[in-house]
Tab-separated table of C-alpha atoms in Angstrom:
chain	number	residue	atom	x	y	z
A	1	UNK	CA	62.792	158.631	67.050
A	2	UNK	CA	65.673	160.141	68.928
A	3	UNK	CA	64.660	160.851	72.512
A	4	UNK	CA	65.045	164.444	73.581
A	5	UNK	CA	64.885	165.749	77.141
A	6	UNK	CA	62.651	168.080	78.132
A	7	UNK	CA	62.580	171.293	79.801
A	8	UNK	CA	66.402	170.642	79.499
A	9	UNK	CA	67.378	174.568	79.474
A	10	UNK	CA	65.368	175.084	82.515
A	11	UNK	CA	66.697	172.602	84.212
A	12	UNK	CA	70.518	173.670	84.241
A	13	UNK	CA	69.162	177.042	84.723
A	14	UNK	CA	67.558	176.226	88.416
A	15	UNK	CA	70.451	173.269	89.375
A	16	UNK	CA	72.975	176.047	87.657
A	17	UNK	CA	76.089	173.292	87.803
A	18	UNK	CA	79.410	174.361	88.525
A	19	UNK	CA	82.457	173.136	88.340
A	20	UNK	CA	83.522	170.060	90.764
A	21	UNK	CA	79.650	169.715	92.059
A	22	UNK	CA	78.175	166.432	92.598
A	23	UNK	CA	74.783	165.417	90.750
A	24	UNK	CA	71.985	162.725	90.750
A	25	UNK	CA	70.039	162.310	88.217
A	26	UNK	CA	67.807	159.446	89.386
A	27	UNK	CA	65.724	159.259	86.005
A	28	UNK	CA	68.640	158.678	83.428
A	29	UNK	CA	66.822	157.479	80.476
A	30	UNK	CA	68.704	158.566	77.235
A	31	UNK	CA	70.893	160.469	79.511
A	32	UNK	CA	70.162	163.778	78.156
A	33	UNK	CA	70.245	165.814	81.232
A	34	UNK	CA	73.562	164.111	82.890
A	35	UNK	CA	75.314	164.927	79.570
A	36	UNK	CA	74.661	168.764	80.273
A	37	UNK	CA	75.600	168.405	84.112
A	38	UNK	CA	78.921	166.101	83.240
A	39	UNK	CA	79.401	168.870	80.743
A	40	UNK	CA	78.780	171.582	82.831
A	41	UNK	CA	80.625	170.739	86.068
A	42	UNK	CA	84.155	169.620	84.561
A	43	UNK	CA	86.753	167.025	85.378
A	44	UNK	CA	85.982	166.931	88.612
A	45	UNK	CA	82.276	166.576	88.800
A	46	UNK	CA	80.377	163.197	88.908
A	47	UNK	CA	77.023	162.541	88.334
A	48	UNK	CA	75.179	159.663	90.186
A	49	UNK	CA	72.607	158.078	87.553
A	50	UNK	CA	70.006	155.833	88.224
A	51	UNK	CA	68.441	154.002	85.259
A	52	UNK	CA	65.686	150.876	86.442
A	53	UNK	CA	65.073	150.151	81.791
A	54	UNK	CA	67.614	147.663	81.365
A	55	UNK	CA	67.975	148.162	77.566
A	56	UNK	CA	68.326	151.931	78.360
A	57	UNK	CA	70.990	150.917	81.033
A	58	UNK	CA	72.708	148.542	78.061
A	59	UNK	CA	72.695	151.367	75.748
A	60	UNK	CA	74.771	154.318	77.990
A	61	UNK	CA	77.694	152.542	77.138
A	62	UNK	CA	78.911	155.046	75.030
A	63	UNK	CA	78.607	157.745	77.792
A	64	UNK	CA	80.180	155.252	79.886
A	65	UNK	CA	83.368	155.366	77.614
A	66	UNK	CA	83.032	159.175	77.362
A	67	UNK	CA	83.252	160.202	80.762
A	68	UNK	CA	84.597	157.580	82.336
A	69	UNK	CA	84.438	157.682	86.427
A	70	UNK	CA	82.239	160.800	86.148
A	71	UNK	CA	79.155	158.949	85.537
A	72	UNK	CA	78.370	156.624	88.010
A	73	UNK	CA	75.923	154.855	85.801
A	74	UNK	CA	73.182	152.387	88.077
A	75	UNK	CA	70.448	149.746	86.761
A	76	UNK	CA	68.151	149.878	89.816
A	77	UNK	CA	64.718	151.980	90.961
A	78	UNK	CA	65.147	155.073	92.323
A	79	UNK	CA	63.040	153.915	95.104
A	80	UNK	CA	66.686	152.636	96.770
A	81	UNK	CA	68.076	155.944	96.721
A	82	UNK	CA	69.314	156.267	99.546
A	83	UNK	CA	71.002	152.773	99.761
A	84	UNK	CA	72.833	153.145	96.009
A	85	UNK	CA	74.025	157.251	96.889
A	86	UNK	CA	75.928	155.556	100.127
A	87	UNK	CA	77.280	152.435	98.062
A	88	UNK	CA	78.482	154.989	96.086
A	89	UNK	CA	80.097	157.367	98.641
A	90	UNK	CA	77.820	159.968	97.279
A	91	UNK	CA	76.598	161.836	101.305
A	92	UNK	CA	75.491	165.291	99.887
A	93	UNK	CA	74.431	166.623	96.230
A	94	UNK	CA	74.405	170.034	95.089
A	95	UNK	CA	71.533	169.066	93.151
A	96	UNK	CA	69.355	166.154	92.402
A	97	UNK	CA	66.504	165.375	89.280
A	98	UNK	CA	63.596	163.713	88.474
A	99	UNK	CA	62.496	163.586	85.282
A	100	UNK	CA	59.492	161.124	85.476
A	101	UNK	CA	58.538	161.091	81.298
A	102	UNK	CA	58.976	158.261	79.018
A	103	UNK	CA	61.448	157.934	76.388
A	104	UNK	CA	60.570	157.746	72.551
A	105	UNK	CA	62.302	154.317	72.777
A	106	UNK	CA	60.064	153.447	75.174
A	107	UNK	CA	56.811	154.488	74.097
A	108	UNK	CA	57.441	153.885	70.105
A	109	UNK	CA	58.318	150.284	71.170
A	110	UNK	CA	55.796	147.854	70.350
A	111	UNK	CA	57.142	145.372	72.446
A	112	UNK	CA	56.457	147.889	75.568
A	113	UNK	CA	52.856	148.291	74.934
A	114	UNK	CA	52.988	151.661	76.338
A	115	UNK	CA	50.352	153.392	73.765
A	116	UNK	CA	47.326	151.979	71.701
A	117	UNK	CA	49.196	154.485	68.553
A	118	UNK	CA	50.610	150.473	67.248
A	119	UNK	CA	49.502	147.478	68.113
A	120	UNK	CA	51.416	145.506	70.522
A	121	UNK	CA	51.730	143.450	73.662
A	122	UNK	CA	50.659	144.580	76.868
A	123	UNK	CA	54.152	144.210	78.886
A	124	UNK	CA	54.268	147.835	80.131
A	125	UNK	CA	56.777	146.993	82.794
A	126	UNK	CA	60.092	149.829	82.435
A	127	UNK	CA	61.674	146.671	83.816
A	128	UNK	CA	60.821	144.121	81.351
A	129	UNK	CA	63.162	141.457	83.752
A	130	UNK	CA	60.993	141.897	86.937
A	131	UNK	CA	57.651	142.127	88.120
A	132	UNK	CA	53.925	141.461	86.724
A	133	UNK	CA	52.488	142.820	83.300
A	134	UNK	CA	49.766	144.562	82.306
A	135	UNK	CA	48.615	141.618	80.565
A	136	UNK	CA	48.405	139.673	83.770
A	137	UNK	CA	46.444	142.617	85.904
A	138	UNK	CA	44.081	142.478	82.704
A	139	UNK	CA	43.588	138.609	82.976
A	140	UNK	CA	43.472	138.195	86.857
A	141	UNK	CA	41.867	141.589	88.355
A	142	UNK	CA	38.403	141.537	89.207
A	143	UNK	CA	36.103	144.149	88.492
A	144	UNK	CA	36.176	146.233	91.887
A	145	UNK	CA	40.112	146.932	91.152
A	146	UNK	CA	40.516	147.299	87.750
A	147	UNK	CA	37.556	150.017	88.563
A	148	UNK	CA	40.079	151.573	91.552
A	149	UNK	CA	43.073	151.569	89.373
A	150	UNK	CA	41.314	153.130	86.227
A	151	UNK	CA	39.554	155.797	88.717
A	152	UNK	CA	42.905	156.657	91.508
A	153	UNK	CA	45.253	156.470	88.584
A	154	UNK	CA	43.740	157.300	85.441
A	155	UNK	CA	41.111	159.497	86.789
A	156	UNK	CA	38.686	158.170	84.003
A	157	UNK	CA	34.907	159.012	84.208
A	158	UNK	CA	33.491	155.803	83.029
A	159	UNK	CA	36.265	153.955	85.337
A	160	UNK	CA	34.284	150.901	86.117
A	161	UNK	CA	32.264	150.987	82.610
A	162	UNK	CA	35.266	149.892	81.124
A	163	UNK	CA	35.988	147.782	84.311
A	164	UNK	CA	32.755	145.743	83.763
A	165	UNK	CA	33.814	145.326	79.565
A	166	UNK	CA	37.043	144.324	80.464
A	167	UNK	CA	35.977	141.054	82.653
A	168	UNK	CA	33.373	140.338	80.276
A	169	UNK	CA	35.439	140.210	77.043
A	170	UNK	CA	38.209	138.524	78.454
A	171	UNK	CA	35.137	135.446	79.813
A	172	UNK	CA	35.132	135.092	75.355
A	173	UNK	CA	38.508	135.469	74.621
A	174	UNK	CA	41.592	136.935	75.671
A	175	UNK	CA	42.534	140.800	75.722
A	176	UNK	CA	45.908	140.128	74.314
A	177	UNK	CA	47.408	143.015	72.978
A	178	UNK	CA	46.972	147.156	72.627
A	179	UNK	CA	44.830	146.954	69.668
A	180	UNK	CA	42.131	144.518	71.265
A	181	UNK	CA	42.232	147.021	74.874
A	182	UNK	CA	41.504	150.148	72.963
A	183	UNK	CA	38.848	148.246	70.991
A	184	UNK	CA	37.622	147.487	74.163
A	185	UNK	CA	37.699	150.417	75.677
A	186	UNK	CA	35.993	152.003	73.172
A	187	UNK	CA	33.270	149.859	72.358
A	188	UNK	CA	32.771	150.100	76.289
A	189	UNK	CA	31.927	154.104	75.983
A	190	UNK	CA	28.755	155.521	75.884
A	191	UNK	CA	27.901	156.515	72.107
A	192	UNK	CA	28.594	160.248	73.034
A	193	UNK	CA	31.927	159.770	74.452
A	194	UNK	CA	32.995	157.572	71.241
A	195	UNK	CA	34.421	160.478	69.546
A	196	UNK	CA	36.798	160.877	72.611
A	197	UNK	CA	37.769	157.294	72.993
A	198	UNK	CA	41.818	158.015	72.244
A	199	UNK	CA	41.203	160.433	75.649
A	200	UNK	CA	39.708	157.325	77.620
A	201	UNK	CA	42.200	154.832	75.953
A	202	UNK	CA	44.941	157.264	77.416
A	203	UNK	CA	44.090	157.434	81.097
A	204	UNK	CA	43.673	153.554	80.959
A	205	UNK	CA	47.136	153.207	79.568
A	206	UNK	CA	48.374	155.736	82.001
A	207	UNK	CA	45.914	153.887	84.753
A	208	UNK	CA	47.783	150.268	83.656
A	209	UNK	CA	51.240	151.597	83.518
A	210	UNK	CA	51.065	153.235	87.034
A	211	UNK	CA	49.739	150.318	88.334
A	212	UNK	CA	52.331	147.646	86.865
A	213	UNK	CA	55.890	150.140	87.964
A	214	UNK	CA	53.747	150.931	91.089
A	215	UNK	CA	54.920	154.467	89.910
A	216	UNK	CA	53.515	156.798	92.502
A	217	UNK	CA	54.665	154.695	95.192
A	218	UNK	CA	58.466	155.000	94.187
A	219	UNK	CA	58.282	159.053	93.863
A	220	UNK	CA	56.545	158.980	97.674
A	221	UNK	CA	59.441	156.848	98.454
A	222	UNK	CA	61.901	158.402	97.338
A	223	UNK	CA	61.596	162.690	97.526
A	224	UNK	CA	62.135	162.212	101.158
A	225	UNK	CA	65.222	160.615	100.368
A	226	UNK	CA	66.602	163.335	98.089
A	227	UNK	CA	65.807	165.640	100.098
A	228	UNK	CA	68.026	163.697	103.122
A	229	UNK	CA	70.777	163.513	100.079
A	230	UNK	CA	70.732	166.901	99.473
A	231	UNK	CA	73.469	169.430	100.333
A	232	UNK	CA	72.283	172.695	102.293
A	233	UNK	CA	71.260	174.600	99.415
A	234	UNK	CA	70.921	171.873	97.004
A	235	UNK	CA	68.354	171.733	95.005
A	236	UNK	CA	65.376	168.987	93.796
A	237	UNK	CA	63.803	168.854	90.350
A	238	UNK	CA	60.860	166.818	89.644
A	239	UNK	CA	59.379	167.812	86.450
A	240	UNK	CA	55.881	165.547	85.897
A	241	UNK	CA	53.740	164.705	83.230
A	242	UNK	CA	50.290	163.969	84.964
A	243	UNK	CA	48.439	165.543	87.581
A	244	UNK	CA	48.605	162.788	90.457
A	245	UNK	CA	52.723	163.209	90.374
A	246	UNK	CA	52.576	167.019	90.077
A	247	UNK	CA	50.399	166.500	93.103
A	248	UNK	CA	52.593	164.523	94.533
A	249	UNK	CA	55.606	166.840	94.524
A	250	UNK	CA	53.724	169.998	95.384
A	251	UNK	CA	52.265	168.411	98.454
A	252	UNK	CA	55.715	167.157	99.487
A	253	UNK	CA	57.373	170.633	99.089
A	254	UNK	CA	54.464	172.430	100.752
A	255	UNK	CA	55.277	170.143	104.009
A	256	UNK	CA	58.863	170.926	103.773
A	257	UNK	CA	57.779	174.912	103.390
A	258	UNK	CA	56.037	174.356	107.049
A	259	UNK	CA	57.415	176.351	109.409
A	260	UNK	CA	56.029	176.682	113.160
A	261	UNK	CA	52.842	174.483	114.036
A	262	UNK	CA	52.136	175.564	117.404
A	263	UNK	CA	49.051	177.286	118.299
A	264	UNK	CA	48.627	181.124	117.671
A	265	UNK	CA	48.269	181.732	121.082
A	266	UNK	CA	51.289	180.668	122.306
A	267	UNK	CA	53.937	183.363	123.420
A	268	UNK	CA	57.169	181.101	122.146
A	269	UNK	CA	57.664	178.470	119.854
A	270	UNK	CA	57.968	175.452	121.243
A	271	UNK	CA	57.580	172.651	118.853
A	272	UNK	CA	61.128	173.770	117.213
A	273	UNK	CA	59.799	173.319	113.477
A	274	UNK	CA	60.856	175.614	110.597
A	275	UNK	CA	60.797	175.431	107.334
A	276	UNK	CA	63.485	172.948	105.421
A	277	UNK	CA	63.204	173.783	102.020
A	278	UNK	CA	62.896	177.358	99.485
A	279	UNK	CA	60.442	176.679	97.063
A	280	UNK	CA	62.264	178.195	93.718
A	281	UNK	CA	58.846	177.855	91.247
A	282	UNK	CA	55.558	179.752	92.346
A	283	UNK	CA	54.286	177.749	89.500
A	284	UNK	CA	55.226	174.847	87.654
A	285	UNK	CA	57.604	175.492	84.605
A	286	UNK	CA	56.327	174.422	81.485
A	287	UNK	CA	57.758	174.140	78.091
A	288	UNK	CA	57.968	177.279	75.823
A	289	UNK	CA	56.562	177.266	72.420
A	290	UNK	CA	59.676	176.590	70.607
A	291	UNK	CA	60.044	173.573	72.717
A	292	UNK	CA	57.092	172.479	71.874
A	293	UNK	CA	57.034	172.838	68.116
A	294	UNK	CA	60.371	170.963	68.007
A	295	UNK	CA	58.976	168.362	70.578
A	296	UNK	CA	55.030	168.080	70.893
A	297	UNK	CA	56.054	165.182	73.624
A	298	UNK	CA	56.301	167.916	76.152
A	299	UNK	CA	53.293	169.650	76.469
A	300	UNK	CA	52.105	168.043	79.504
A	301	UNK	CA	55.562	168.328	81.368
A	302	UNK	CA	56.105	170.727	84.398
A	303	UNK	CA	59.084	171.374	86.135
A	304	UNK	CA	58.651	172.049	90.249
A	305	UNK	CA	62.324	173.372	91.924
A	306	UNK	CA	63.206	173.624	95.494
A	307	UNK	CA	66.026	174.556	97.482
A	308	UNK	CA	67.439	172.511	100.738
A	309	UNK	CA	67.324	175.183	103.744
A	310	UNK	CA	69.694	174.421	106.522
């Protein structure tokens, strides 16, 4: 399945790129969005892309060849942003994204064992050359913190109910691939909840995944660090696909909204705080129904803009 970006009109419509502006797209994936930007900001625009997949990395070559040193094209996690934008001479973007979704490549991949929809190992990793799987974190973790990750980042009801089945099968044999987990997870469920078990299976997944790229970690990480990289009146995109990153963005633009913190009784200011950022989405953006009849993939994607004060 071809991989298509979503939210892609909105985007260009808040980061509105013109000509000779510099980019980052720290998410590059299929490269979808830094095709419209190159496309949009002429010969003298660049685009800074981060990509961490190594296959997706391997297969931008083509958009390598096409624009040439417009793209400054990066395998690495966008975690480092800061150190890759000044290896790159890249000190202040007029606009910088985050689109934190999966490809299709990724999640139709078998290989990946990013959904229970095939079976197939249970890798997970986006980089499959680094790190730990999910297949070791379902082999080694005990009880107490597969329960915490299934709970903090699947936010799954019967969190250490499937915990407790997990350590026991894998005492008889092995939980080896995606088939055998969603088994697992199911047989796990309360009779009632049965019917549901694809609902459970997903916030596992999700749970597993988060855990193994140590996902919400890098976006803390790093939205301070676009908004350092931002221009006065840039602007920062995040569009999310789950609750704990949406979270995660709104909290850190509602601290960059704060303005004066001393107390109300005080004549003056004096603690010199004001607000750093313009917050360009009262609510998150989501996708419109034509989007979503061509591409179901982004139902659960929202779109959170902000503009750099200063």
């Amino acid at each position: 399945m071809r991989h298509t970006p979503v939210l892609s009109k909105e985007v260009i419509e808040f980061l509105h790129p013109q000509t000779g502006e510099n980019f980052v797209d720290a998410t590059f994936g299929a490269g979808g969005h830094t095709i419209q930007i190159l496309e949009k900001t002429g010969p003298a625009g660049r685009v800074l892309a981060i990509e961490r997949d190594p296959k997706a990395y391997i297969a931008s070559e083509p958009h390598k060849m096409r624009f040439g040193k417009r793209l400054i094209l990066v395998q690495d996690d966008f975690r480092n942003l800061k150190e890759i934008a000044h290896r790159h001479s890249i000190t202040a973007a007029e606009g910088i994204l985050f689109d934190l979704g999966m490809s299709s490549d990724q999640l139709d991949d078998p290989k990946r064992g990013l959904s229970f929809q095939s079976s197939g190992t249970l890798d997970m990793r986006f980089d499959q050359t680094a790190g730990y799987t999910a297949q070791q974190v379902l082999d080694e973790y005990p009880v107490s913190e597969l329960a915490r990750i299934f709970r903090e980042y699947g936010e799954e009801r019967y969190a250490r109910r499937i915990a407790r089945a997990v350590v026991s099968a894998r005492s008889i044999r092995r939980i080896e691939n995606t088939q055998s987990l969603f088994d697992c997870i199911r047989r796990s469920l309360p009779q009632s909840a049965r019917k549901t078990a694809a609902d459970s299976a997903r916030r596992i997944f999700q749970a597993l995944r988060i855990e193994v790229n140590q996902e919400l970690d890098a976006l803390q990480s790093a939205l301070p660090q676009a908004h350092t990289l931002l221009a006065p009146g840039g602007k920062l995109a995040v569009i999310s696909f789950h609750s704990l990153e949406d979270r995660i963005v709104k909290r850190f633009f509602q601290e960059k909204l704060k303005g004066c913190t001393c107390p109300p009784e005080f004549p003056v200011c004096i603690c010199g705080k004001h607000p750093q950022v313009r917050v360009l989405t009262r609510k998150p953006v989501t996708a419109s129904e034509e989007e979503l009849a061509a591409n179901p993939r982004a139902r659960s994607a929202k779109l959170r803009v902000a503009q750099k004060l200063g």
